[in-house]
């Protein structure tokens, strides 16, 4: 009797072990990484079929509306192995494929009809949206699929391209991957005031959901090279793009928000007309809303510390405080000019608040904000804004020379 | 009073746990699905950045309910709720209440198993069928609880520090995308929105109810109040950190659209230069462990209840409830049904562990006095 139960126990435990082996191995519906293409970048444009696609469609066409062309930047197993073997030779390190259609997700799946390796999007770094597309469709619709996807991470960056977005995914440098180049450039914000804080998919969603207007970094491309230049304005009500801030205006905007991490202020000495450069070490801005009855106004206090980093004024002696003071005043004037320029552009031309004035009103006067938030962009365009700028030159680098 | 044949129903005197162990069990039981969904569910109700205040108030309410449950159980040393409820309200009512509570643990267990399958099925093990995720999970739980409350408590003691350390690590690393403006203004629309969220947050703290059963296993039941207070305070702290970091990163407007906001928080940043760049799997690991602990408690509590009600050995019930829990976990047809099931369990908890213990405590006090006066 006892022995029989021992046998049963033994049998049961063997059975259980076998059952457990199946799920615990963890290779249920696994896909080998060597057999997948990594999607690292994506560009969305207004429909413009590639030559290959046109030829395919002449022979046989799947019923779909041709509204959007999405370009996928892939690192395929073949490309990856050939570039590593030859030590990053003259070959391109990526493959771009274009697909035209109406649904973002369907276009992605169409790739499985054209390649043996399926696409894996866990490493998608950037999504560039072309100007023409961003002006016609709400961003909420364009990124809808990305926000639901289980592979695409919410940390993926979103950029706007003046001109065709797919050009931003081209490079002529061997071994360079354009999507990584774009993602890396965002990290340079400590060197210039003309790079916006990065907007990832998740931050984009917060902006879209909040209904306020916001900015996205704009990228230009020419001859396989790219440049960050200004920012695209997205109107909160429609979530469509309505225009651009140029580079100078973006500079001014960074001063208003105080979110810059570094950069330069170039101004010219009044008397000699010679060049003076102030390098920003830190930047702070304080937007203060004032409400009296129904009238709202803002005071912007901008403060910055930095150094004199270039001086062409022969008579100027940085060892004297008097001169440093003069440089400060000069640079302050320049910053004020930048700020005024940007405020005018926002209020007069586009009638949108993309500098976070509304956000400060929401924080400091929540009840007033509740009243005005539905029509804030319109209200904002007529609100008086005062600003003062205080720059402080702490040092002049390793040289006190006047020449 | 007890017949010899009923002795085995009594708690084995060796199978006892210390006060810190009881605390750890309560903490592990509280932390479950809520930690992934709380920022959304509470933001939906509150709609202002003051959600963290709601979480604190909800935690305090859970503590009060926990203390009441402990006080009730302390009246009946060495007995679980299943046993003493019959003494308070009579055999049939007591049995009815016990059945409700057993049902609650079964449904909650099913809910935990299903949430686990939903999250891992979409974000970790895409393509793996739900049963293949749930079943090994259940078998491991069975293996653990067969040993009684002691092995459960010891395993939980190992799991808890891992959870807390890894969770705090990944939560604080999201500082890169944290914006303090998203948490301001504080009380901008007054206290009313905060109060609206309390119900949701209090339900995220379901877990102290295990005190109704576990007190009988404690070496020092007089310290149970401390256990339940600390046991609720630590999840409270973790919850506050979670909602602050999530709202700080996503803003209230952004968080209401995310199905699993806490997981998205970890998916929303990458740190280069470390060995790992992405930490979502780290969070999933600790979360799955937490789901396991919560599930185990449900599994054990339901089996214990049945064995004490029918006065039979607990082991067959441990096997027997597994298919029931599995079937319950398969009832919701889609993710909305899953969340609805969670709400339903929460509402049941409100009645079973919010109102019922107060009622029973009052009745037992009155009865106790009568007994004294009749002497």
XYZ file of C-alpha atoms in Angstrom:
778
model
C 0.000 0.000 0.000
C 2.684 2.413 1.041
C 4.815 1.399 -1.897
C 1.963 1.909 -4.316
C 1.421 5.458 -3.110
C 5.155 6.116 -3.492
C 4.960 4.978 -7.074
C 1.996 7.214 -7.704
C 3.874 10.122 -6.166
C 6.903 9.465 -8.310
C 4.799 9.222 -11.414
C 2.931 12.447 -10.583
C 6.100 14.412 -9.951
C 7.616 13.246 -13.237
C 4.418 14.232 -15.016
C 4.439 17.656 -13.356
C 8.088 18.221 -14.290
C 7.358 17.398 -17.910
C 4.384 19.741 -17.926
C 6.440 22.486 -16.354
C 9.255 22.052 -18.854
C 7.024 23.161 -21.699
C 6.029 26.603 -20.429
C 9.168 27.305 -18.378
C 11.552 27.067 -21.310
C 10.229 30.474 -22.317
C 10.529 29.949 -26.055
C 6.835 29.942 -26.821
C 6.275 31.856 -30.073
C 9.799 33.250 -29.948
C 11.407 34.914 -32.959
C 15.115 34.758 -33.590
C 16.733 38.182 -33.516
C 18.914 37.200 -36.491
C 15.810 36.768 -38.553
C 14.234 40.145 -37.922
C 14.835 43.606 -39.323
C 15.183 46.367 -36.784
C 13.070 49.403 -37.591
C 15.090 52.332 -36.259
C 13.484 55.302 -37.977
C 10.287 56.201 -39.698
C 9.170 59.067 -41.882
C 5.586 59.961 -42.723
C 4.848 62.011 -45.832
C 1.981 62.880 -48.093
C 1.463 60.065 -50.549
C 4.127 59.844 -53.195
C 4.665 56.331 -54.457
C 8.180 55.123 -54.997
C 9.188 53.740 -58.408
C 9.091 50.192 -57.125
C 5.643 50.651 -55.687
C 4.358 52.123 -58.937
C 5.593 49.108 -60.831
C 4.038 46.749 -58.315
C 0.730 48.559 -58.507
C 0.706 48.467 -62.285
C 0.751 44.705 -62.088
C -1.590 44.219 -59.150
C -3.075 46.672 -56.670
C -4.473 46.029 -53.233
C -7.543 48.234 -52.609
C -6.491 51.153 -50.413
C -6.521 54.914 -50.488
C -3.126 56.381 -51.220
C -2.881 59.153 -48.631
C 0.339 58.634 -46.743
C 3.761 57.364 -47.708
C 5.709 55.988 -44.811
C 9.392 55.299 -45.116
C 10.929 52.717 -42.835
C 14.573 52.736 -41.960
C 15.628 49.172 -41.370
C 18.787 47.562 -40.165
C 18.482 44.174 -41.774
C 20.470 41.099 -40.781
C 22.266 41.156 -44.142
C 23.316 44.795 -43.821
C 24.316 44.371 -40.196
C 26.544 41.369 -40.882
C 28.176 42.825 -44.001
C 29.065 46.114 -42.305
C 30.589 44.416 -39.288
C 32.607 41.978 -41.391
C 34.131 44.662 -43.583
C 34.624 47.034 -40.700
C 32.168 49.711 -41.773
C 33.218 49.901 -45.395
C 31.764 51.961 -48.213
C 28.368 50.380 -47.747
C 25.224 51.944 -46.488
C 24.412 50.643 -43.029
C 20.689 50.798 -43.514
C 17.861 50.045 -45.913
C 14.994 52.461 -46.499
C 11.695 51.115 -47.723
C 8.660 53.137 -48.685
C 5.090 51.995 -48.492
C 2.002 53.978 -49.495
C -1.453 53.576 -48.056
C -3.933 54.976 -45.573
C -3.464 53.064 -42.332
C -0.177 53.449 -40.486
C -0.328 49.949 -39.095
C -1.314 48.334 -42.377
C 1.583 49.991 -44.195
C 3.933 48.517 -41.618
C 2.464 45.071 -42.077
C 2.741 45.386 -45.876
C 6.491 45.113 -45.406
C 6.016 41.452 -44.539
C 4.870 40.975 -48.131
C 8.116 42.369 -49.439
C 10.819 41.081 -47.092
C 11.727 37.735 -45.604
C 12.605 39.261 -42.240
C 9.730 40.787 -40.308
C 10.151 44.227 -38.772
C 10.834 44.659 -35.045
C 10.136 48.141 -33.736
C 11.507 47.957 -30.210
C 14.428 50.135 -31.279
C 12.513 52.745 -33.220
C 14.329 55.983 -32.352
C 12.668 58.712 -34.387
C 9.500 59.437 -36.270
C 9.709 62.344 -38.709
C 6.478 63.809 -39.972
C 6.503 65.822 -43.173
C 5.194 69.390 -43.117
C 2.523 68.759 -45.742
C 1.115 65.807 -43.826
C 1.245 67.570 -40.458
C -0.732 70.448 -41.932
C -3.521 68.186 -43.221
C -3.910 65.526 -40.533
C -4.217 65.831 -36.783
C -1.072 64.534 -35.092
C -3.328 62.590 -32.748
C -4.401 60.451 -35.684
C -0.945 60.061 -37.150
C 0.668 58.786 -33.962
C -2.361 56.888 -32.713
C -0.998 53.489 -33.689
C 2.446 54.166 -32.198
C 0.899 54.948 -28.827
C -0.979 51.655 -28.735
C 1.843 49.494 -29.998
C 3.561 47.089 -27.652
C 6.876 47.212 -29.512
C 7.283 50.928 -30.128
C 8.434 52.620 -26.963
C 6.834 55.828 -25.737
C 10.351 57.301 -25.605
C 10.597 57.443 -29.412
C 11.257 61.009 -30.618
C 8.916 62.941 -32.892
C 10.212 65.573 -35.319
C 8.713 67.653 -38.116
C 10.420 68.135 -41.424
C 10.077 71.136 -43.674
C 9.926 69.422 -47.019
C 9.840 65.667 -47.372
C 10.395 63.753 -44.168
C 11.922 60.746 -45.916
C 14.904 62.891 -46.961
C 15.787 63.150 -43.295
C 16.450 59.421 -43.282
C 19.140 59.587 -45.979
C 22.853 59.793 -45.458
C 25.852 59.748 -47.758
C 28.367 58.897 -45.068
C 29.233 55.210 -45.132
C 28.300 53.345 -41.998
C 26.144 56.159 -40.638
C 22.562 55.445 -39.616
C 20.438 58.580 -40.112
C 17.909 57.647 -37.423
C 20.659 57.385 -34.804
C 22.159 60.660 -36.022
C 18.842 62.431 -35.429
C 18.356 60.877 -32.017
C 21.883 61.832 -31.017
C 21.598 65.432 -32.166
C 18.899 66.097 -29.583
C 21.535 65.504 -26.921
C 23.406 68.597 -28.129
C 20.932 70.917 -26.428
C 23.643 71.947 -23.939
C 25.495 73.676 -26.771
C 22.779 75.745 -28.369
C 19.529 77.462 -27.538
C 18.031 76.366 -30.824
C 17.274 72.770 -29.866
C 13.979 72.182 -28.118
C 13.713 69.821 -25.169
C 13.094 66.453 -26.856
C 9.455 65.561 -27.509
C 8.932 61.841 -27.155
C 5.742 60.075 -28.163
C 4.495 60.115 -24.599
C 5.110 63.861 -24.172
C 3.437 64.408 -27.519
C 0.407 62.529 -26.268
C 0.253 64.646 -23.104
C 0.377 67.765 -25.290
C -2.310 66.475 -27.616
C -4.568 65.468 -24.735
C -4.164 68.770 -22.911
C -5.398 70.719 -25.936
C -2.732 73.419 -25.682
C -0.573 74.518 -28.596
C 2.993 73.285 -28.659
C 6.208 73.071 -30.678
C 8.061 70.242 -32.356
C 11.651 70.432 -33.525
C 11.954 71.038 -37.256
C 14.603 69.277 -39.304
C 15.894 70.330 -42.714
C 17.632 68.044 -45.142
C 19.857 68.639 -48.157
C 22.238 66.311 -49.984
C 21.987 63.569 -47.405
C 22.794 65.984 -44.599
C 20.391 67.314 -42.004
C 20.051 70.338 -39.777
C 17.825 71.287 -36.888
C 16.287 74.596 -37.871
C 13.527 76.200 -35.891
C 10.345 74.568 -34.769
C 6.926 73.664 -36.105
C 3.892 75.157 -34.367
C 1.083 72.722 -33.643
C -2.246 74.331 -32.879
C -3.856 72.841 -29.786
C -7.434 72.920 -31.016
C -6.827 70.926 -34.179
C -3.452 69.323 -33.427
C -2.433 70.279 -36.941
C 0.652 72.229 -37.862
C 0.027 75.885 -38.640
C 3.500 77.291 -39.252
C 7.119 77.567 -38.224
C 9.208 79.510 -35.782
C 12.470 80.266 -37.549
C 15.807 79.786 -35.866
C 15.958 83.262 -34.377
C 12.437 82.972 -33.039
C 13.205 79.599 -31.495
C 16.210 81.224 -29.851
C 13.902 83.830 -28.307
C 11.430 81.167 -27.255
C 14.105 79.257 -25.372
C 14.874 82.456 -23.447
C 11.194 82.870 -22.535
C 10.804 79.299 -21.311
C 14.239 79.289 -19.669
C 14.654 75.663 -20.623
C 17.908 76.137 -22.506
C 20.968 74.383 -21.172
C 23.644 76.328 -22.987
C 24.402 78.349 -26.059
C 25.604 81.744 -27.170
C 24.377 85.314 -27.411
C 26.150 87.207 -30.163
C 25.853 90.980 -30.102
C 27.755 93.931 -31.544
C 29.372 96.714 -29.567
C 27.475 99.949 -30.186
C 30.489 102.233 -30.557
C 32.890 100.098 -32.555
C 30.429 97.728 -34.204
C 32.669 94.877 -33.155
C 31.479 91.443 -32.174
C 30.959 90.240 -28.585
C 29.863 86.739 -27.613
C 28.302 85.744 -24.316
C 28.261 82.053 -23.484
C 25.326 80.853 -21.413
C 26.190 78.770 -18.383
C 22.754 78.808 -16.818
C 19.412 80.221 -17.725
C 16.278 80.767 -15.695
C 12.974 82.322 -16.531
C 10.057 83.168 -14.362
C 6.696 83.839 -15.972
C 4.422 85.703 -13.630
C 0.741 86.109 -14.471
C -1.146 89.171 -13.218
C -4.905 89.189 -13.152
C -6.987 92.286 -12.498
C -10.665 91.694 -13.059
C -10.911 90.423 -16.571
C -7.537 91.624 -17.770
C -4.601 89.273 -17.742
C -0.994 90.306 -18.181
C 2.366 88.606 -17.807
C 5.753 89.618 -16.508
C 8.685 87.556 -17.682
C 11.868 87.684 -15.643
C 14.829 86.170 -17.396
C 18.075 85.590 -15.593
C 21.256 84.056 -16.840
C 24.850 83.600 -15.813
C 27.656 83.087 -18.251
C 31.015 84.203 -19.532
C 32.541 86.440 -22.132
C 33.738 83.901 -24.657
C 34.709 86.020 -27.658
C 35.574 89.685 -27.842
C 36.603 91.632 -30.928
C 36.405 95.025 -29.306
C 40.022 96.219 -29.205
C 39.439 98.890 -26.577
C 37.534 96.555 -24.276
C 39.426 95.299 -21.235
C 37.675 92.378 -19.557
C 39.807 92.951 -16.472
C 37.731 96.061 -15.866
C 34.222 95.631 -14.511
C 33.090 98.647 -16.463
C 33.662 96.826 -19.728
C 32.014 93.639 -18.505
C 29.036 95.711 -17.490
C 28.853 97.181 -20.963
C 28.973 93.697 -22.487
C 26.197 92.579 -20.173
C 23.988 95.475 -21.220
C 24.726 94.785 -24.856
C 23.872 91.103 -24.581
C 20.750 91.848 -22.541
C 19.572 94.105 -25.323
C 20.115 91.340 -27.809
C 18.138 88.845 -25.710
C 15.331 91.386 -25.255
C 15.204 91.814 -28.981
C 14.964 88.037 -29.462
C 12.183 87.744 -26.903
C 10.188 90.645 -28.339
C 10.533 89.174 -31.810
C 9.189 85.792 -30.670
C 6.326 87.233 -28.623
C 5.246 89.305 -31.607
C 5.333 86.310 -33.877
C 3.221 84.263 -31.455
C 0.709 86.993 -30.716
C 0.410 88.775 -34.041
C 1.064 86.235 -36.735
C 0.018 82.829 -35.395
C -2.103 83.806 -32.386
C -0.927 80.829 -30.342
C 0.805 80.389 -27.017
C 3.633 77.916 -27.381
C 5.854 79.351 -24.649
C 3.902 78.050 -21.671
C 2.254 81.301 -20.552
C -1.039 79.436 -20.190
C 0.683 76.744 -18.166
C 1.916 79.327 -15.663
C -1.558 80.808 -15.439
C -2.911 77.303 -14.803
C -0.438 76.812 -11.984
C -0.657 80.210 -10.333
C -4.257 81.221 -10.991
C -6.115 77.920 -11.506
C -9.557 79.481 -11.232
C -8.829 82.133 -13.835
C -7.382 79.432 -16.073
C -10.565 77.368 -15.882
C -12.405 80.376 -17.233
C -10.092 81.181 -20.136
C -8.575 77.836 -21.105
C -11.082 76.946 -23.814
C -10.189 79.974 -25.840
C -6.715 80.554 -24.538
C -4.807 80.997 -27.805
C -7.171 83.793 -28.829
C -7.057 85.447 -25.394
C -3.290 85.154 -25.317
C -2.843 87.029 -28.571
C -4.086 90.232 -26.939
C -2.456 89.920 -23.551
C 0.232 92.483 -22.602
C 3.600 90.899 -21.873
C 6.425 92.703 -20.106
C 9.869 91.285 -19.747
C 13.173 92.091 -18.170
C 16.452 90.367 -18.819
C 19.380 90.148 -16.407
C 22.611 88.645 -17.626
C 25.617 88.231 -15.391
C 29.106 87.736 -16.727
C 31.014 85.658 -14.210
C 34.335 85.334 -16.023
C 36.116 85.649 -19.353
C 37.704 82.260 -19.781
C 41.437 81.640 -19.703
C 42.348 84.871 -21.397
C 41.936 88.426 -20.188
C 43.484 89.685 -23.405
C 41.889 92.576 -25.174
C 42.958 91.399 -28.635
C -15.361 22.909 23.660
C -13.668 21.362 20.681
C -13.952 17.689 20.013
C -10.842 15.674 19.477
C -11.677 14.977 15.885
C -11.742 18.687 15.185
C -8.295 19.287 16.551
C -6.662 19.292 13.135
C -8.836 22.241 12.144
C -7.106 24.210 14.835
C -3.956 25.911 13.879
C -0.839 23.861 14.133
C 1.129 25.442 16.953
C 4.381 25.166 14.991
C 2.993 26.991 12.002
C 3.188 30.493 13.419
C 4.582 33.729 12.090
C 6.268 36.697 13.714
C 4.954 40.262 13.660
C 7.386 41.427 10.924
C 6.356 38.424 8.847
C 2.698 39.354 9.203
C 3.578 42.892 8.110
C 5.434 41.597 5.075
C 2.513 39.393 4.085
C 0.103 42.340 4.258
C 2.444 44.538 2.174
C 2.858 41.867 -0.466
C -0.859 41.248 -0.589
C -1.668 44.937 -1.085
C 0.833 45.457 -3.896
C -0.676 43.945 -6.999
C -2.497 45.131 -10.083
C -3.069 48.513 -8.482
C 0.508 49.645 -8.788
C 0.298 49.547 -12.594
C -3.150 51.094 -12.993
C -3.589 53.363 -9.951
C -2.276 56.592 -11.574
C -4.879 56.287 -14.309
C -7.850 55.175 -12.240
C -7.322 57.925 -9.689
C -6.549 60.636 -12.257
C -9.795 59.792 -14.046
C -11.681 60.635 -10.855
C -9.676 63.555 -9.518
C -8.760 65.320 -12.797
C -6.315 67.656 -11.017
C -2.661 67.048 -10.101
C -3.654 66.493 -6.471
C -4.020 62.743 -6.958
C -1.244 62.047 -4.484
C -3.348 63.613 -1.733
C -6.179 61.227 -2.589
C -3.736 58.340 -2.339
C -2.653 59.419 1.141
C -6.242 59.851 2.347
C -7.247 56.503 0.812
C -4.336 54.856 2.608
C -5.410 56.337 5.921
C -8.933 54.996 5.431
C -7.505 51.567 4.646
C -5.463 51.777 7.850
C -8.570 52.568 9.900
C -10.421 49.639 8.337
C -7.385 47.450 9.018
C -7.269 48.438 12.682
C -10.996 47.666 13.063
C -10.466 44.226 11.546
C -7.549 43.590 13.879
C -9.565 44.679 16.912
C -12.344 42.330 15.897
C -9.981 39.405 15.476
C -8.237 40.108 18.770
C -11.494 39.345 20.566
C -11.167 35.751 19.417
C -7.598 34.598 19.897
C -6.391 31.596 17.904
C -9.445 31.742 15.664
C -9.872 32.921 12.117
C -12.830 34.888 10.845
C -14.331 31.721 9.427
C -14.522 30.279 12.902
C -15.428 33.218 15.099
C -18.029 34.780 12.789
C -20.262 31.840 13.676
C -19.868 32.669 17.338
C -20.924 36.268 16.803
C -23.924 35.989 14.501
C -24.794 32.333 14.786
C -23.936 29.319 12.730
C -25.848 30.047 9.546
C -25.169 33.750 9.214
C -21.544 33.154 10.088
C -21.275 30.513 7.412
C -22.934 32.812 4.896
C -20.477 35.618 5.638
C -17.604 33.165 5.387
C -18.820 31.970 2.014
C -18.959 35.553 0.777
C -15.405 36.115 1.904
C -14.224 32.871 0.330
C -15.955 33.956 -2.878
C -14.204 37.309 -2.626
C -10.783 35.682 -2.369
C -11.558 33.369 -5.284
C -12.680 36.210 -7.541
C -9.760 38.407 -6.508
C -7.421 35.510 -7.253
C -8.983 35.140 -10.678
C -8.629 38.870 -11.258
C -4.947 38.779 -10.307
C -4.250 35.840 -12.586
C -6.055 37.496 -15.468
C -4.341 40.896 -15.058
C -1.020 39.092 -15.056
C -1.955 37.281 -18.249
C -3.144 40.514 -19.889
C 0.018 42.481 -19.181
C 2.572 39.783 -19.853
C 0.567 38.508 -22.804
C 0.815 41.859 -24.582
C 4.070 43.359 -23.394
C 6.328 40.454 -22.532
C 5.208 37.121 -23.958
C 3.289 38.085 -27.072
C 1.749 35.020 -28.667
C 1.838 32.824 -25.586
C -1.684 31.653 -24.773
C -3.222 32.822 -21.532
C -3.481 29.363 -20.044
C 0.232 28.781 -20.552
C 0.944 31.926 -18.536
C -1.613 31.333 -15.796
C -1.147 27.622 -15.194
C 2.533 27.488 -14.176
C 1.780 30.504 -12.019
C -0.983 28.563 -10.266
C 1.065 25.419 -9.878
C 3.889 27.336 -8.251
C 1.374 28.887 -5.891
C 0.007 25.452 -5.040
C 3.495 24.178 -4.325
C 4.128 27.081 -1.985
C 0.907 27.081 0.023
C 0.973 23.322 0.620
C 3.614 24.092 3.240
C 1.300 26.351 5.228
C 1.582 29.968 6.324
C 5.225 29.741 7.374
C 6.797 29.037 3.975
C 4.500 31.661 2.499
C 5.751 34.283 4.932
C 9.383 33.274 4.408
C 9.141 33.515 0.629
C 7.446 36.897 0.949
C 10.313 38.060 3.118
C 12.671 37.336 0.232
C 10.456 38.921 -2.400
C 9.656 42.173 -0.616
C 13.157 43.731 -0.433
C 13.793 42.840 -4.086
C 10.522 44.509 -5.030
C 11.103 47.660 -3.043
C 14.697 48.167 -4.179
C 14.100 47.485 -7.871
C 10.850 49.403 -7.906
C 12.322 52.499 -6.293
C 15.317 52.257 -8.628
C 13.278 52.212 -11.824
C 10.778 54.774 -10.531
C 13.438 57.291 -9.578
C 15.359 56.822 -12.806
C 12.386 58.363 -14.571
C 13.493 61.694 -13.081
C 14.834 62.451 -16.570
C 11.317 62.970 -17.906
C 9.864 64.348 -14.670
C 8.431 67.869 -14.835
C 7.416 69.431 -11.563
C 4.974 71.759 -13.362
C 2.776 68.744 -14.079
C 2.173 68.363 -10.338
C 1.218 71.980 -9.795
C -0.936 73.686 -8.670
C -1.549 71.990 -5.343
C -5.245 72.144 -4.428
C -5.883 74.547 -7.308
C -9.551 73.591 -7.456
C -9.956 73.067 -3.743
C -10.348 69.854 -1.808
C -13.468 68.515 -3.614
C -11.615 66.759 -6.488
C -9.303 65.120 -3.960
C -12.269 63.641 -2.104
C -13.677 62.250 -5.344
C -10.624 60.053 -5.711
C -10.604 58.581 -2.213
C -12.899 55.683 -3.009
C -10.670 54.577 -5.882
C -7.480 54.909 -3.887
C -8.851 53.220 -0.766
C -9.733 50.218 -2.917
C -6.160 50.063 -4.184
C -5.232 49.200 -0.604
C -7.289 46.035 -0.339
C -5.081 43.644 1.573
C -5.413 44.385 5.312
C -8.423 42.014 5.252
C -5.978 39.144 5.433
C -5.586 40.215 9.055
C -8.979 38.595 9.727
C -7.311 35.249 9.093
C -3.642 35.759 9.729
C -4.032 37.046 13.274
C -4.715 33.493 14.420
C -1.261 32.498 13.166
C 0.640 35.298 14.862
C 3.012 34.583 17.720
C 2.115 37.933 19.277
C -1.415 38.846 18.212
C -1.361 41.868 20.524
C 1.095 43.517 18.118
C -1.199 43.065 15.138
C -2.229 46.738 15.054
C 1.379 47.663 14.458
C 1.617 45.047 11.725
C -1.403 46.347 9.854
C -0.349 50.003 10.194
C 3.194 49.435 8.923
C 1.852 46.955 6.399
C -0.363 49.643 4.884
C 2.099 52.515 5.292
C 4.792 50.980 3.067
C 2.467 50.388 0.096
C 1.141 53.887 0.728
C 4.643 55.263 0.315
C 5.228 53.245 -2.855
C 1.875 54.334 -4.270
C 2.585 58.006 -3.587
C 5.979 57.720 -5.283
C 4.305 55.991 -8.228
C 1.597 58.568 -8.819
C 4.002 61.477 -8.290
C 6.486 60.129 -10.827
C 3.831 59.112 -13.346
C 1.846 62.357 -13.173
C 5.124 64.290 -13.193
C 6.124 62.624 -16.429
C 2.800 62.336 -18.265
C 0.645 65.123 -16.724
C -2.941 64.444 -15.693
C -4.169 64.829 -19.275
C -1.664 62.307 -20.568
C -2.090 59.670 -17.881
C -5.815 59.049 -18.331
C -5.262 57.584 -21.794
C -2.626 55.042 -20.786
C -3.834 51.532 -20.008
C -0.864 50.632 -17.789
C 0.628 54.028 -16.895
C 3.340 52.852 -14.498
C 4.694 50.429 -17.045
C 4.625 53.177 -19.679
C 6.610 55.393 -17.338
C 9.461 52.896 -17.369
C 9.075 52.399 -21.125
C 9.351 56.155 -21.647
C 12.983 56.613 -20.750
C 16.288 55.043 -21.644
C 19.569 55.478 -19.865
C 22.648 54.998 -21.978
C 25.985 54.115 -20.496
C 24.743 51.607 -17.958
C 24.735 47.895 -18.612
C 21.009 48.104 -19.272
C 19.386 50.819 -21.307
C 15.779 49.831 -20.725
C 14.239 48.895 -17.449
C 10.694 47.827 -18.245
C 11.559 44.155 -17.879
C 12.970 44.928 -14.441
C 9.664 46.449 -13.399
C 7.757 43.558 -14.937
C 9.876 41.094 -12.995
C 9.073 42.639 -9.643
C 5.481 43.192 -10.625
C 5.026 39.544 -11.583
C 6.514 38.552 -8.231
C 4.026 40.853 -6.519
C 1.173 39.377 -8.515
C 2.366 35.973 -7.429
C 2.356 36.917 -3.757
C -1.114 38.440 -4.016
C -2.390 35.402 -5.857
C -0.873 33.049 -3.306
C -2.604 34.836 -0.459
C -5.969 34.575 -2.239
C -5.388 30.937 -2.994
C -4.441 30.171 0.586
C -7.212 32.254 2.169
C -9.909 30.604 0.063
C -8.600 27.087 0.746
C -8.289 27.815 4.456
C -11.857 29.080 4.562
C -13.278 26.018 2.856
C -11.306 23.641 5.043
C -12.456 25.379 8.208
C -16.060 25.578 7.100
C -16.270 21.929 6.121
C -13.874 20.886 8.854
C -11.805 18.838 6.435
C -8.120 18.673 5.623
C -6.934 21.762 3.751
C -4.883 20.002 1.027
C -7.732 18.768 -1.183
C -9.224 22.268 -1.132
C -5.925 23.747 -2.297
C -6.161 21.581 -5.409
C -9.900 22.020 -5.686
C -10.032 25.823 -5.823
C -7.440 26.063 -8.624
C -9.821 25.189 -11.465
C -12.416 27.520 -9.941
C -9.966 30.415 -9.879
C -8.860 29.562 -13.391
C -12.432 29.611 -14.683
C -13.116 32.928 -12.955
C -10.004 34.381 -14.550
C -11.320 33.371 -17.956
C -14.752 34.956 -17.499
C -13.909 38.528 -18.654
C -14.200 38.656 -22.423
C -11.997 41.686 -22.957
C -9.778 44.104 -21.089
C -12.707 46.357 -20.115
C -14.383 43.363 -18.511
C -11.171 42.688 -16.613
C -11.179 46.201 -15.180
C -14.897 45.869 -14.446
C -14.215 42.668 -12.556
C -11.587 44.568 -10.563
C -14.147 47.281 -9.724
C -16.641 44.632 -8.689
C -14.154 43.015 -6.337
C -13.371 46.460 -4.937
C -17.030 47.162 -4.217
C -17.371 43.791 -2.531
C -14.334 44.627 -0.399
C -15.958 47.879 0.643
C -18.948 45.990 2.082
C -17.158 42.891 3.368
C -14.203 44.653 4.985
C -15.430 48.212 5.423
C -18.868 47.735 6.974
C -19.118 44.101 8.037
C -16.233 44.132 10.581
C -17.656 47.281 12.224
C -21.021 45.592 12.508
C -19.526 42.399 13.912
C -17.352 44.342 16.330
C -20.398 46.184 17.701
C -22.403 42.959 18.013
C -19.595 41.135 19.761
C -19.145 44.059 22.194
C -22.834 44.055 23.065
C -22.836 40.289 23.413
C -19.721 40.426 25.528
C -21.361 42.913 27.899
C -24.491 40.788 28.154
C -22.341 37.853 29.013
C -20.584 39.831 31.710
C -23.817 41.187 33.215
C -25.448 37.787 33.222
C -22.551 36.525 35.257
